[in-house]
Amino acid sequence: MSRQFLEFEQPIEELRQKIEALRMVSDGHDMNLAEEIAKLEQKSVQVMKNVFSNLNSWQMTQMARHPMRPQTSDYIEQIFTDFTELHGDRTCSEAPAIIAGLARFEGQPVMIIGHQKGKKTSEKVYRNFGMARPEEYRRALRLMKMAEKFKIPVITFIDT
């Protein structure tokens, strides 16, 4: 999926494109543009700090709703090890809008429960756009009770 930039992020995207263009020229023509690339990368960091430290209320709202923001599955993949998803509420059907299961965080077992909206349209439809149904809440409750019984911490991710 291609990266989507909001209007106030355009200066950052322009610098990123310049850096990529210089890298391609440098690689394709055996030219050493490392110094120029380093300067642009430093400038990019400064522009990024400036842009994100001066966001107004609406821009913060846009960032919170950004279509490319990380989702529960991204956090699970990056933070935890040995994730095993647990399915079913034991009374009804599968519940795809909530991801839940056991994993390890720094070697300690944890229970993870989080909303998953989906990234592509087909996945969004499959996951009901992250809107949990009653059976999904029953599954979450069942897993929380299981975590309590085995004295396992519960980590939740709520995507509104």
C-alpha positions in Angstrom: 0.0 0.0 0.0 1.5 3.4 -0.9 2.1 5.9 1.8 -0.6 8.6 2.1 0.4 12.1 3.2 -1.8 14.7 4.8 -1.6 18.3 3.5 0.6 19.5 6.4 3.0 16.5 5.8 3.8 17.6 2.2 7.2 19.3 3.1 8.3 16.1 4.7 7.2 14.1 1.6 9.0 16.5 -0.8 12.3 16.1 1.2 11.8 12.3 1.2 11.4 12.3 -2.6 14.5 14.4 -3.0 16.5 12.0 -0.9 15.2 9.0 -2.9 16.1 10.8 -6.1 19.6 11.5 -5.0 20.1 7.9 -3.8 18.9 6.6 -7.2 21.3 9.0 -9.1 24.1 8.1 -6.7 23.6 4.3 -7.2 23.0 4.5 -11.0 26.0 6.7 -11.9 28.6 5.7 -9.3 28.5 9.1 -7.8 29.0 9.7 -4.1 26.3 12.0 -2.9 26.4 10.8 0.7 27.1 14.2 2.1 24.2 15.8 0.2 21.9 13.0 1.3 23.0 13.3 4.9 22.3 17.1 4.8 18.8 16.5 3.4 18.1 13.7 6.0 19.1 16.2 8.8 16.9 18.8 7.3 14.1 16.2 7.0 14.4 15.5 10.8 14.2 19.2 11.6 11.2 19.8 9.3 9.5 16.7 10.8 10.0 18.1 14.4 8.8 21.5 13.3 5.7 20.2 11.6 4.6 17.8 14.3 5.4 20.1 17.2 3.1 22.8 15.7 -0.1 20.8 14.9 -3.4 22.5 15.5 -6.4 20.6 16.9 -7.8 19.5 13.5 -4.4 18.3 12.3 -4.0 16.2 15.5 -7.5 14.7 14.7 -6.3 14.0 11.2 -3.2 12.2 12.5 -5.4 10.1 14.9 -7.5 9.1 11.9 -4.7 8.6 9.5 -5.4 5.5 7.3 -1.8 4.4 7.6 -1.5 4.5 11.4 -0.4 1.3 13.1 -3.1 -1.2 14.1 -3.2 -3.9 16.7 -1.6 -6.5 14.4 1.3 -4.2 13.7 2.0 -3.6 17.5 1.8 -7.4 18.1 4.2 -8.1 15.4 6.7 -5.5 16.5 6.5 -5.7 20.3 5.6 -9.3 21.3 7.0 -12.8 20.6 5.3 -16.2 20.4 1.8 -14.7 19.7 -0.9 -17.4 19.5 -4.4 -16.1 18.6 -7.3 -17.7 20.6 -10.6 -17.9 18.8 -14.3 -18.2 19.6 -16.6 -17.2 22.4 -17.7 -20.8 23.0 -21.4 -20.0 22.2 -21.6 -18.5 18.7 -19.3 -17.8 15.8 -15.8 -16.4 15.0 -15.2 -12.8 16.0 -12.8 -11.1 13.5 -13.0 -7.5 14.7 -11.0 -8.3 17.9 -7.6 -9.9 17.9 -6.9 -11.8 21.1 -4.4 -14.3 22.3 -1.4 -15.2 24.3 2.1 -13.8 23.7 5.4 -13.0 25.4 6.5 -9.5 26.3 10.2 -9.5 27.4 9.9 -13.2 28.2 6.8 -12.8 30.4 3.5 -14.3 29.2 0.7 -11.8 28.5 -2.8 -11.8 27.2 -3.3 -9.4 24.3 -6.8 -8.1 23.3 -7.3 -5.4 20.7 -9.5 -4.1 17.9 -8.5 -4.7 14.3 -10.0 -2.5 11.6 -8.2 -3.9 8.7 -6.0 -2.2 6.1 -7.4 -3.2 2.7 -11.1 -2.9 1.9 -11.7 -6.6 1.8 -10.1 -7.0 5.3 -12.1 -4.0 6.6 -15.3 -5.7 5.5 -14.2 -9.0 7.0 -13.3 -7.3 10.3 -16.6 -5.3 10.3 -14.5 -2.1 10.2 -13.3 -2.8 13.8 -16.8 -2.7 15.2 -17.1 -5.6 17.7 -20.2 -7.7 17.9 -21.5 -9.2 21.2 -19.7 -12.5 20.6 -16.5 -10.6 20.3 -17.0 -9.0 23.7 -17.8 -12.4 25.1 -14.6 -13.8 23.8 -12.6 -10.8 25.2 -14.3 -11.3 28.6 -13.6 -15.1 28.5 -9.9 -14.4 27.8 -9.7 -11.8 30.5 -11.1 -14.2 33.0 -8.6 -16.9 31.8 -5.8 -14.3 32.3 -7.1 -13.6 35.8 -7.2 -17.2 36.7 -3.6 -17.8 35.6 -2.4 -14.4 36.9 -1.3 -13.2 33.4 -1.3 -9.4 32.7 -3.8 -8.2 30.0 -2.6 -5.7 27.4 -5.4 -4.0 25.4 -5.3 -2.0 22.2 -8.4 0.1 21.5 -8.7 1.6 18.0 -11.5 4.1 17.9 
